[in-house]
Tab-separated table of C-alpha atoms in Angstrom:
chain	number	residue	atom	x	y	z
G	1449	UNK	CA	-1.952	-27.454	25.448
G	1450	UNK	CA	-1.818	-25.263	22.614
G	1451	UNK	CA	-4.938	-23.119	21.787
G	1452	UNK	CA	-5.494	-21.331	18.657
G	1453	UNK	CA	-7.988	-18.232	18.757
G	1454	UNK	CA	-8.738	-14.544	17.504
G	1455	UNK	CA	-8.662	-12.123	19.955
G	1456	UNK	CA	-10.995	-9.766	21.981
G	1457	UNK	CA	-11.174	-6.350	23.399
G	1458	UNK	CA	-10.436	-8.044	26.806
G	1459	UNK	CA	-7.252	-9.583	24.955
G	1460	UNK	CA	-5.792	-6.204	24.136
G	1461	UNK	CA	-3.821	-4.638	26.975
G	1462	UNK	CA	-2.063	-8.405	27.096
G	1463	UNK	CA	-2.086	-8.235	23.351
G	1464	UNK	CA	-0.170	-4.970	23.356
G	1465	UNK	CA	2.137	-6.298	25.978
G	1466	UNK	CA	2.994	-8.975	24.261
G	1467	UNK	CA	3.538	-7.492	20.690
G	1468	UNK	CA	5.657	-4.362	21.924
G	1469	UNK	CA	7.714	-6.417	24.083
G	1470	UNK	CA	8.336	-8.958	20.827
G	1471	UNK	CA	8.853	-6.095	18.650
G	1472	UNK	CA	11.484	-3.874	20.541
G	1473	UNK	CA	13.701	-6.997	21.496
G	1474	UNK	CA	16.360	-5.104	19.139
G	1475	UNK	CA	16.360	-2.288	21.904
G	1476	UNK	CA	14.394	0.411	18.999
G	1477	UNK	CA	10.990	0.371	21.193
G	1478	UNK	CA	7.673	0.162	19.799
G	1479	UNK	CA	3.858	1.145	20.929
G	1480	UNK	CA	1.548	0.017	18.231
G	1481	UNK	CA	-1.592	1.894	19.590
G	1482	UNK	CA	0.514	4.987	19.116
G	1483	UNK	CA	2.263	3.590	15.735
G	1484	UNK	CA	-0.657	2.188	14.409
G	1485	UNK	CA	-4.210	3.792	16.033
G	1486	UNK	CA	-5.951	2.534	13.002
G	1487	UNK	CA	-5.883	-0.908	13.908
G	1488	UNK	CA	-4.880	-1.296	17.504
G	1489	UNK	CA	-8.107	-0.395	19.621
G	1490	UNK	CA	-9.657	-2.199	22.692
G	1491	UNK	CA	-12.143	-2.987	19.852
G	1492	UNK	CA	-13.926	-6.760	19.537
G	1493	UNK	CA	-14.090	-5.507	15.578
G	1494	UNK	CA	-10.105	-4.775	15.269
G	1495	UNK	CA	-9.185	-7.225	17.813
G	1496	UNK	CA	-10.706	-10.293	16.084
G	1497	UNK	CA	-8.265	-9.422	12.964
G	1498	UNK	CA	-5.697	-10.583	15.150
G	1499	UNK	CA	-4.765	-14.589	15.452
G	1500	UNK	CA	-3.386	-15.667	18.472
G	1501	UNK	CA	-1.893	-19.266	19.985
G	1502	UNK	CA	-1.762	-19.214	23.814
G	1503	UNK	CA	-0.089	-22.000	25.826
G	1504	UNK	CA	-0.977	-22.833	29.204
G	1505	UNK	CA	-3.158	-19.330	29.061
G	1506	UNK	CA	-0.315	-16.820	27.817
G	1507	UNK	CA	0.074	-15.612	24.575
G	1508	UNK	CA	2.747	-17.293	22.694
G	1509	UNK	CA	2.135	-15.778	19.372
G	1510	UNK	CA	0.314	-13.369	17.120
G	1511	UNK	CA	-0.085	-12.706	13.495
G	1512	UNK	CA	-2.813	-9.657	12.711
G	1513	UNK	CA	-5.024	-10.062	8.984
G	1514	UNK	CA	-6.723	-6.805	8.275
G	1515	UNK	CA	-9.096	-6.807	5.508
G	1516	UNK	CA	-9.420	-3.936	3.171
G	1517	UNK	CA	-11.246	-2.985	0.025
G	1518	UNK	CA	-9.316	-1.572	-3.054
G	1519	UNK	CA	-10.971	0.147	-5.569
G	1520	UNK	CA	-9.652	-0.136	-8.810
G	1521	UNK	CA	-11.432	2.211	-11.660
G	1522	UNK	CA	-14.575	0.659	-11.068
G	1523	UNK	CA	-13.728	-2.938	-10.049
G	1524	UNK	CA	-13.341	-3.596	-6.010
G	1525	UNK	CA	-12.185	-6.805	-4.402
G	1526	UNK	CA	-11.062	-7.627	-0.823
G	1527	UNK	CA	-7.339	-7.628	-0.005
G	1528	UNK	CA	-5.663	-8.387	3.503
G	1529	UNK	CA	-3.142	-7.101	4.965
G	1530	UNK	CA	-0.698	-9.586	7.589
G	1531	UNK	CA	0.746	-7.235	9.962
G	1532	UNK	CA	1.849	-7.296	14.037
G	1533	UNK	CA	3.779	-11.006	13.183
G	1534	UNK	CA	5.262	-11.822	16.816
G	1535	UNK	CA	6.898	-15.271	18.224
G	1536	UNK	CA	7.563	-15.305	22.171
G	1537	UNK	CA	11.858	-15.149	21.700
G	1538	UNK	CA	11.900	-18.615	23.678
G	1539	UNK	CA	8.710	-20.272	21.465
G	1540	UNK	CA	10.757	-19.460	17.985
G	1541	UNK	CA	11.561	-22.056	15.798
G	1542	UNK	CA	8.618	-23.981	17.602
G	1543	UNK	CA	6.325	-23.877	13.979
G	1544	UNK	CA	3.718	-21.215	15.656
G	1545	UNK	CA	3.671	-18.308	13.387
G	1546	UNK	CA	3.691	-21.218	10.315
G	1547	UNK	CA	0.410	-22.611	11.637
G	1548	UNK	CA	-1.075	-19.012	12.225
G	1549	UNK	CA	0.025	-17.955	8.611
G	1550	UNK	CA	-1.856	-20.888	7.442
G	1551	UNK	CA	-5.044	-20.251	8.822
G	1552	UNK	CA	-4.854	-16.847	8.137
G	1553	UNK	CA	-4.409	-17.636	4.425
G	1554	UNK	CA	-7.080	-20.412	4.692
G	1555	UNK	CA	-9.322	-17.909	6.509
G	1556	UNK	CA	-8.434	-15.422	3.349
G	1557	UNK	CA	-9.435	-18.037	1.260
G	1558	UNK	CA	-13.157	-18.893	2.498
G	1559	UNK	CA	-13.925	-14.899	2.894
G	1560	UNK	CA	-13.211	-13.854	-0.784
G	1561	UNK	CA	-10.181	-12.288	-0.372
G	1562	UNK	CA	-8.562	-11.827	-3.742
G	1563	UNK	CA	-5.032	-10.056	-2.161
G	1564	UNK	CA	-2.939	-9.916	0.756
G	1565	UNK	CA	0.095	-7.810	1.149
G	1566	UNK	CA	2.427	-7.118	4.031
G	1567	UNK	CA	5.818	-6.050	4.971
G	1568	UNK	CA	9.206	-7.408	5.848
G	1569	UNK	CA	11.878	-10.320	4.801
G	1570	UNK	CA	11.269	-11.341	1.328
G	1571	UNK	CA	12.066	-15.390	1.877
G	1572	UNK	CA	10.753	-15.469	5.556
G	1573	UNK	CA	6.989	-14.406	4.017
G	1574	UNK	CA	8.148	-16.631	0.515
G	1575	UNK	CA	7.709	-19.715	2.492
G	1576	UNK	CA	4.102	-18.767	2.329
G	1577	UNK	CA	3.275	-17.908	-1.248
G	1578	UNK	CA	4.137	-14.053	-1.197
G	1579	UNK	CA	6.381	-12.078	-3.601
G	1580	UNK	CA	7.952	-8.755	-3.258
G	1581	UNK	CA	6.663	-6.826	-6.258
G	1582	UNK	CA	4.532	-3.347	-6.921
G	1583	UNK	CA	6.085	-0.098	-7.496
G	1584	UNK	CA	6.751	3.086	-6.065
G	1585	UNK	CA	8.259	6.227	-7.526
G	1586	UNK	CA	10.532	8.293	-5.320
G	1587	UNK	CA	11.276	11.734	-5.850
G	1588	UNK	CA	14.297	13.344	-3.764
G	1589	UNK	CA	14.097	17.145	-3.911
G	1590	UNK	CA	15.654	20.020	-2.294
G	1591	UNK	CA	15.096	23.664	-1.525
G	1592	UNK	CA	18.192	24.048	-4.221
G	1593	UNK	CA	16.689	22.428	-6.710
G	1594	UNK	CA	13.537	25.130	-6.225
G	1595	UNK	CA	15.629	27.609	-6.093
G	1596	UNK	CA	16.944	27.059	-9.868
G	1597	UNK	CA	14.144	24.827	-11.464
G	1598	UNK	CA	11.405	26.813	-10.652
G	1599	UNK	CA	13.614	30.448	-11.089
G	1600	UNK	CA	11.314	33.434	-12.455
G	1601	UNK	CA	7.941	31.324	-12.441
G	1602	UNK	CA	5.184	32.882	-9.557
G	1603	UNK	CA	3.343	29.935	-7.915
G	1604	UNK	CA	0.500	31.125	-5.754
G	1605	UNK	CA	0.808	32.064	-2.330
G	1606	UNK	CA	0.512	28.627	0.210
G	1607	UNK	CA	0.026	28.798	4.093
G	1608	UNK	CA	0.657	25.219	5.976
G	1609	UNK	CA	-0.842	24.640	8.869
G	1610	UNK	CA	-0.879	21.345	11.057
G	1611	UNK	CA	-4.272	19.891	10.852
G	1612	UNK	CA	-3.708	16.515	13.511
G	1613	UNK	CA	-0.442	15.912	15.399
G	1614	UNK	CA	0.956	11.909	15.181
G	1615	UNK	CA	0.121	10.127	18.582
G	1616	UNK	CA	3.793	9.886	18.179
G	1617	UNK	CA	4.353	13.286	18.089
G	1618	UNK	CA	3.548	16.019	21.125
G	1619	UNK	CA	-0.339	16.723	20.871
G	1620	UNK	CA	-2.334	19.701	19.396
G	1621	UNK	CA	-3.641	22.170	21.619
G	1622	UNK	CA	-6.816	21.048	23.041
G	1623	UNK	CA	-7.706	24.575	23.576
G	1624	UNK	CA	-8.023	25.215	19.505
G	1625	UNK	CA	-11.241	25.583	18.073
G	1626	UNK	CA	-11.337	22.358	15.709
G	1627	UNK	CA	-14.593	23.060	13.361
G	1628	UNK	CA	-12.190	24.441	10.994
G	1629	UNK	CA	-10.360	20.941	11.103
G	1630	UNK	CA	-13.739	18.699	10.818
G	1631	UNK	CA	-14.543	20.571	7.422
G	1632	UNK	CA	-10.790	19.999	6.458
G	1633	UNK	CA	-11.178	16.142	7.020
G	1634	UNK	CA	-14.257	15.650	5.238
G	1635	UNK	CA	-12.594	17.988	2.008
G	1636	UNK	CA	-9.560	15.679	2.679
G	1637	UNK	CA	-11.373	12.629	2.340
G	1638	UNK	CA	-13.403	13.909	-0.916
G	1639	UNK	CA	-9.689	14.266	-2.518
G	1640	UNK	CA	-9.127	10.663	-1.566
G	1641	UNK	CA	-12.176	9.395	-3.177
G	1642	UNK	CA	-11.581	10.939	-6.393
G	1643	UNK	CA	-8.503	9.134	-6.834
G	1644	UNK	CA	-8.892	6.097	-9.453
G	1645	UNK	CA	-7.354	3.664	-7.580
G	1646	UNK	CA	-7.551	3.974	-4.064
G	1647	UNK	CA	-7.735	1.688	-0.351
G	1648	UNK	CA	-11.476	2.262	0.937
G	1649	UNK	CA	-10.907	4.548	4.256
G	1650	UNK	CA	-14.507	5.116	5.234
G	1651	UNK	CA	-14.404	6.914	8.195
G	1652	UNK	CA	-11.044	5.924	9.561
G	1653	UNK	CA	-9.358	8.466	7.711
G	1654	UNK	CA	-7.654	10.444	10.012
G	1655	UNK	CA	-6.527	7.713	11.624
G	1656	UNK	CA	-5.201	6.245	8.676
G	1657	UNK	CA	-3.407	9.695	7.965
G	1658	UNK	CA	-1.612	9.636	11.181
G	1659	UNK	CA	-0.525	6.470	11.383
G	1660	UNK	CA	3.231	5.420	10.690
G	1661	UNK	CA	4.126	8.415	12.740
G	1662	UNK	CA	3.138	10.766	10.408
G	1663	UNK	CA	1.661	14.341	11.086
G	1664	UNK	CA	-0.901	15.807	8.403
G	1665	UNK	CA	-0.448	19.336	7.187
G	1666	UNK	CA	-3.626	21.569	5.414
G	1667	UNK	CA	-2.407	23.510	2.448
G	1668	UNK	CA	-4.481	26.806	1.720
G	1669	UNK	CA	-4.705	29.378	-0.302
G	1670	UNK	CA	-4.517	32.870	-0.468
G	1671	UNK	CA	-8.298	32.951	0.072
G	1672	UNK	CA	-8.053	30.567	3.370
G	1673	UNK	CA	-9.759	27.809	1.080
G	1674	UNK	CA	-7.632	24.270	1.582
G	1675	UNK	CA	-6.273	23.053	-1.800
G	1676	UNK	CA	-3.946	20.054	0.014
G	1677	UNK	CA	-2.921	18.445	2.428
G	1678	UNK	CA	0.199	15.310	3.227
G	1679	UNK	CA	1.256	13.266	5.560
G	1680	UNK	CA	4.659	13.684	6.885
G	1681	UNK	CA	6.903	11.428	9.049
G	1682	UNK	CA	9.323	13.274	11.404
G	1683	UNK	CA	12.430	12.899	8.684
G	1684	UNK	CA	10.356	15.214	6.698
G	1685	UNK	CA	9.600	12.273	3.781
G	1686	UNK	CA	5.795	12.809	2.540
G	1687	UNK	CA	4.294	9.623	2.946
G	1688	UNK	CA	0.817	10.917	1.267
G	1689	UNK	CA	0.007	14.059	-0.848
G	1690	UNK	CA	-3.634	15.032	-2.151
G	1691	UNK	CA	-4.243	17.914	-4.104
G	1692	UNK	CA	-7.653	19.897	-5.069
G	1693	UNK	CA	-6.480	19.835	-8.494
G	1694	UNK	CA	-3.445	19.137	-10.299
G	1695	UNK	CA	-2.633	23.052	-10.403
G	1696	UNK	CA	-1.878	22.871	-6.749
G	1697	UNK	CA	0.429	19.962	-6.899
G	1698	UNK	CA	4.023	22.098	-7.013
G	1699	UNK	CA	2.604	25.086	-5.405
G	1700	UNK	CA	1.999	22.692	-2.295
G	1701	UNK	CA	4.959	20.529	-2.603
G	1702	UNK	CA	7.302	23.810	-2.845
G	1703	UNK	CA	5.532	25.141	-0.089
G	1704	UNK	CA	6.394	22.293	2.261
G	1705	UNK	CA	9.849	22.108	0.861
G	1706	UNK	CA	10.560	25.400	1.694
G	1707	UNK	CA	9.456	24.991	5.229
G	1708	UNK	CA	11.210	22.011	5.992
G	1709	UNK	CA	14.549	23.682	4.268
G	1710	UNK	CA	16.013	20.180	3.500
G	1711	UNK	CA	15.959	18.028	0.816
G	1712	UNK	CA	12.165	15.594	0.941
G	1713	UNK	CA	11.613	12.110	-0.355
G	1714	UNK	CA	8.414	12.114	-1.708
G	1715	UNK	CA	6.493	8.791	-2.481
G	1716	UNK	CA	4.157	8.273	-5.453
G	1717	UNK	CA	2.044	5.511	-6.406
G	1718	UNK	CA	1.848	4.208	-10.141
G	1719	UNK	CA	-1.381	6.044	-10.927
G	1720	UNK	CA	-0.405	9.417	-9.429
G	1721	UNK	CA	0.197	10.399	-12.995
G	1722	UNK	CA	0.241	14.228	-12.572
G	1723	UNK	CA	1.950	14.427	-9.554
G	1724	UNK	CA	4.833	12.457	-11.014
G	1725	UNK	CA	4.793	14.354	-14.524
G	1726	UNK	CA	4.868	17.394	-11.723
G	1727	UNK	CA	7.888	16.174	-9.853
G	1728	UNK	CA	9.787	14.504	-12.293
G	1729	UNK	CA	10.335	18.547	-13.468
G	1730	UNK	CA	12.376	19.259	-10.987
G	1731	UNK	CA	13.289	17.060	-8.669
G	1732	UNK	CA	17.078	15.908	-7.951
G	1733	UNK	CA	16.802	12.402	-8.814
G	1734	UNK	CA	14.338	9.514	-8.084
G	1735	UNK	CA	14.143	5.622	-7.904
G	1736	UNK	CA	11.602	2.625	-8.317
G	1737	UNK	CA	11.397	0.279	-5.584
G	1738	UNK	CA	9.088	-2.427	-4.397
G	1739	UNK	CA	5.712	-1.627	-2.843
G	1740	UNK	CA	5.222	-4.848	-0.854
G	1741	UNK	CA	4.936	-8.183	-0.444
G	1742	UNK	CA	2.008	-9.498	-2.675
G	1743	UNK	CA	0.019	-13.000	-2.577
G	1744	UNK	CA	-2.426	-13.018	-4.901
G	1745	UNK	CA	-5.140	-15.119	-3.870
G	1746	UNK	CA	-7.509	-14.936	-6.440
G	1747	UNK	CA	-6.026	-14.032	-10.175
G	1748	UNK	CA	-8.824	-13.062	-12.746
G	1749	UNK	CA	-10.502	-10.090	-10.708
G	1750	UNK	CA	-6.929	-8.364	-9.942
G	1751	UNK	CA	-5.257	-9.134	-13.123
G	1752	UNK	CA	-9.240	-8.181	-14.539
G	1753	UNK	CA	-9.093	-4.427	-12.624
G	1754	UNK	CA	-5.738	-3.339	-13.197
G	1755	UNK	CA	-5.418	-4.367	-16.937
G	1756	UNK	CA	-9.198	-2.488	-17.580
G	1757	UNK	CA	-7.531	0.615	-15.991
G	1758	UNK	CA	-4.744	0.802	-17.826
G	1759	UNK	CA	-6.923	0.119	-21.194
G	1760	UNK	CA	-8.748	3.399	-19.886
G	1761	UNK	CA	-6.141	5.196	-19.561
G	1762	UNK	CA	-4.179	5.013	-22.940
G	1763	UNK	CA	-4.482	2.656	-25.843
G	1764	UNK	CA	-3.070	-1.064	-25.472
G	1765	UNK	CA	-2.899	-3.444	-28.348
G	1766	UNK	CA	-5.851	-6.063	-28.523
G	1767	UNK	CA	-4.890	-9.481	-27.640
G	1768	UNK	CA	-5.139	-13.171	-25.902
G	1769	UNK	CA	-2.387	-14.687	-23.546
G	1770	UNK	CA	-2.456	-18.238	-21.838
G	1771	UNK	CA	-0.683	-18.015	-18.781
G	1772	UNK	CA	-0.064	-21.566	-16.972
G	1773	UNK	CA	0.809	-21.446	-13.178
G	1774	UNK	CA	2.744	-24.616	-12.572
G	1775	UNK	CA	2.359	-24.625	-8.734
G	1776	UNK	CA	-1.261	-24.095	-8.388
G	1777	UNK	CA	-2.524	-25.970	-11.330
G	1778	UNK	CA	-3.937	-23.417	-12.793
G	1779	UNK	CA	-3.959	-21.468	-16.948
G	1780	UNK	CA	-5.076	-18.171	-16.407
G	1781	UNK	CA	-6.224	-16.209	-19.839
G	1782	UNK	CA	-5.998	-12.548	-20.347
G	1783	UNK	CA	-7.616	-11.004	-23.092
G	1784	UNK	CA	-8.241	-7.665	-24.256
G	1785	UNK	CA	-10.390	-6.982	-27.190
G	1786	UNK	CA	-12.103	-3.626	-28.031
G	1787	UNK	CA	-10.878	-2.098	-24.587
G	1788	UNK	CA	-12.167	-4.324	-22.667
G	1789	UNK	CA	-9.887	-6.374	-20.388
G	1790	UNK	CA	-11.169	-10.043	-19.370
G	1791	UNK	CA	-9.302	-12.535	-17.227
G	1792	UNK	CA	-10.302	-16.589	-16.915
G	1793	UNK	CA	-8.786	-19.213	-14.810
G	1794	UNK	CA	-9.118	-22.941	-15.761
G	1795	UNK	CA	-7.582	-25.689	-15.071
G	1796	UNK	CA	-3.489	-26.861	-16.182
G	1797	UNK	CA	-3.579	-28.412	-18.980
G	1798	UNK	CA	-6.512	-27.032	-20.857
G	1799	UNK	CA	-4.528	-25.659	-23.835
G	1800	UNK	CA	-0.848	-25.091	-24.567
G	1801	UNK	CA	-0.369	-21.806	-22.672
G	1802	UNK	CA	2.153	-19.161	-24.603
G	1803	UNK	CA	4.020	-18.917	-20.760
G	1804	UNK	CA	4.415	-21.273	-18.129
G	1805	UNK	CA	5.521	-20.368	-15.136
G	1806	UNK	CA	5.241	-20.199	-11.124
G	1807	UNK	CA	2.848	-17.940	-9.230
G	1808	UNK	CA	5.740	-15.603	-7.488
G	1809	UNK	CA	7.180	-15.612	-10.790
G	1810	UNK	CA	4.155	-14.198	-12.407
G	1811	UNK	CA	3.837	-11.791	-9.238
G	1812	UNK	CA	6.803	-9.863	-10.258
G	1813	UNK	CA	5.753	-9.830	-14.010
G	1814	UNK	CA	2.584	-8.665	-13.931
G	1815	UNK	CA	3.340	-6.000	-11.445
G	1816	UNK	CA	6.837	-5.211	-11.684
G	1817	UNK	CA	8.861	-2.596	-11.181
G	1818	UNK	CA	10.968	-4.418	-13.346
G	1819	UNK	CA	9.890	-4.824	-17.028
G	1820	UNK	CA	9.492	-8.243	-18.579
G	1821	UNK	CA	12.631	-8.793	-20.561
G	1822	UNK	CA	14.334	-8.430	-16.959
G	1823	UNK	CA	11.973	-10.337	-15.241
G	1824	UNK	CA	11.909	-13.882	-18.024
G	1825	UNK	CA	15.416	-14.690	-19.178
G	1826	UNK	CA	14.079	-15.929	-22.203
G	1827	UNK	CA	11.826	-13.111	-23.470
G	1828	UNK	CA	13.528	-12.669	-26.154
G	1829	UNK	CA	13.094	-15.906	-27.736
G	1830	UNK	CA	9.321	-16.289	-27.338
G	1831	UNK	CA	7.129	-15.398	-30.184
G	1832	UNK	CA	6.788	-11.481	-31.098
G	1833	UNK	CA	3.153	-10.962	-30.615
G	1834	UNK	CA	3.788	-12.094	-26.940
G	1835	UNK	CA	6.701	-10.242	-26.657
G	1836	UNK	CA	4.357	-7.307	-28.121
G	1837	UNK	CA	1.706	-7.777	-25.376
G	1838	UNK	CA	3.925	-8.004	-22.380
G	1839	UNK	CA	5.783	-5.116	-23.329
G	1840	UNK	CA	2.620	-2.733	-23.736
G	1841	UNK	CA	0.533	-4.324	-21.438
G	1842	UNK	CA	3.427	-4.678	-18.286
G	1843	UNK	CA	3.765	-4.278	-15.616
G	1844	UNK	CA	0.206	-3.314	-14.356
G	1845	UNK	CA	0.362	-0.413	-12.015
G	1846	UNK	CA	0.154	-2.000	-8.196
G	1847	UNK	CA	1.173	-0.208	-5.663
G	1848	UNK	CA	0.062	-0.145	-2.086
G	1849	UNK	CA	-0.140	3.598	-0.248
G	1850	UNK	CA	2.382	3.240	2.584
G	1851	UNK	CA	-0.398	4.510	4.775
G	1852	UNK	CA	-2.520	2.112	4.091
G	1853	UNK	CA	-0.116	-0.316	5.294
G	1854	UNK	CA	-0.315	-2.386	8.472
């Protein structure tokens, strides 16, 4: 008989078994404690994130829902994130991860979340009301493009040094004195925190850093004072990059450029403003892509933070849409009047909305990365104040920070 549970701390070495066996079927290989020590702990805390159906007392499969806080200006809400999704190969097709998606979501649901996000196949994870949607900015640059775009200017003097090694990587010396690198985590984590829209890390932060196989590098200055620090997967792509002020941003990012002596992807998030006005100078070329997979659970307080920030951050025109979502029954209104963003949800039906649509559709409209005209075919036929609002108010900035993924 089938038994549906969250696990334990006594559930994780069978846990692990189980989910690294599942995952490196394809012959690639996989340790999540190692990949992932964020989340993957003999913990009852961490463990309990993680749904599991045994049969006949062996686990037959797990889905993991991790809840985080975002902090957005200053609005927070509670987002999820579905991660570790593993079917025994001989129980697929059997409905199991469908009924532990469900009470995952349902569990969402009761707890306040207002997001959830996760990873992989668009359609497998559309089956259960996400959308692929959020944007990231990815700059490509290369020790040529230094060479010649940054020609005749004198940027400070940089030292790198590796603060924490990646459990995937080989280990730090034990033998180093590591005060230095306690004082360099808590500075690290006071850059984080001053960031306007930002995952709350609390004291899992260099965890967090080195997850994803990444190893986390201290910038400093000429003075031995730490102005930066990234992390960086073994490719060389800089997953992460916080600065003590915007002067240090190319100073850093030439510094690790030049040490790596290849060309670097480096990833941005929506509201990274300076650092993308910073790259955009001289890198090679760059691309938008997807963030995520995004459910929105509960509309008004993301649609609510997001449209405030961006009202704070430059002028928007005033204004009032009616948004119906056919599938859930639901008109959401936006409104923005005097800079300040509001967003109400009643039920279908209660006016005639200006847009009707479904919620994945309004996913990838309100967040992009495409902008509206590509994302309604008819956009140019509705009236021109909503054209007006959807082109100055979208898409909102969402973006999730790769580390911060699970």
């Amino acid at each position: 008989m089938d038994e549906l549970i969250r696990l334990s701390a006594a559930d994780f070495d069978e846990a692990i078994d189980f989910m690294n066996m599942v995952f490196s079927m394809d012959g690639g290989g996989i340790d999540f404690p190692r990949l992932l020590p964020k989340l993957y702990q003999p913990d009852d805390h961490l463990m309990r994130c993680n749904y599991a159906i045994r049969r006949q007392g062996r686990i037959r499969a797990v889905v993991g829902s991790f809840p985080m806080v975002l902090q957005v200006g200053s609005h927070k809400f509670m987002v999820a994130g579905i991660g570790g999704v593993s079917t025994h190969p001989r129980e697929r097709t059997g409905g199991l991860m469908r009924r532990l998606m469900e009470q995952a979501l349902t569990d969402m649901r009761q707890e306040g979340v207002c997001l959830s996000i996760l990873g992989g196949q668009r359609q497998r994870y559309g089956y259960y009301g996400y959308e692929v949607a959020g944007t990231e900015i990815r700059f490509s640059i290369s020790p040529h493009n230094l060479k010649h775009a940054l020609a005749g200017q004198k940027l400070p003097a940089i030292t790198l040094k590796r603060l924490a090694a990646s459990p995937l990587s080989r280990p730090l010396d034990g033998s180093e004195d590591d005060s230095w690198r306690q004082k360099a985590w808590e500075t690290i984590r006071q850059w984080h925190q001053a960031q306007p829209v930002r995952v709350h890390r609390g004291q899992s932060m260099q965890q967090i850093m080195l997850s994803w196989g990444c190893d986390v590098f201290l910038a400093e200055n000429e003075q031995h004072e730490p102005v930066g620090c990234f992390a960086v997967t073994d490719k060389g792509q800089v997953n992460e990059l916080l600065t003590a002020s915007p002067d240090y941003i190319l100073p850093v990012a030439a510094a690790w450029i030049r040490e790596y002596d290849k060309a670097i992807e480096w990833v941005c998030l929506p509201w990274q403003t300076d650092l993308i006005t910073q790259l955009a100078q001289i890198a090679e070329r760059w691309r938008q892509v997807p963030t995520c997979n995004l459910q929105v659970l509960d509309w008004p307080p993301v649609i609510e933070a997001f449209l405030q920030y961006v009202a704070n951050t430059r002028q928007l025109k005033d204004g009032r849409l009616c948004i119906e979502l056919s599938d859930l029954g639901i008109q959401l209104v936006w409104s923005l009047q005097n800079g300040t963003a509001r967003c109400g949800q009643h039920p279908a039906g209660r006016e005639k909305p200006q847009l009707a649509m479904t919620s994945a559709l309004l996913t990838r409209l309100a967040f992009g990365p495409l902008p509206p005209h590509c994302i309604l075919p008819d956009a140019g036929s509705l009236p021109q104040d909503v054209q007006q609002l959807l082109r100055d108010w979208l898409p909102l900035p969402m973006a999730w920070p790769i580390q911060d993924n699970v």
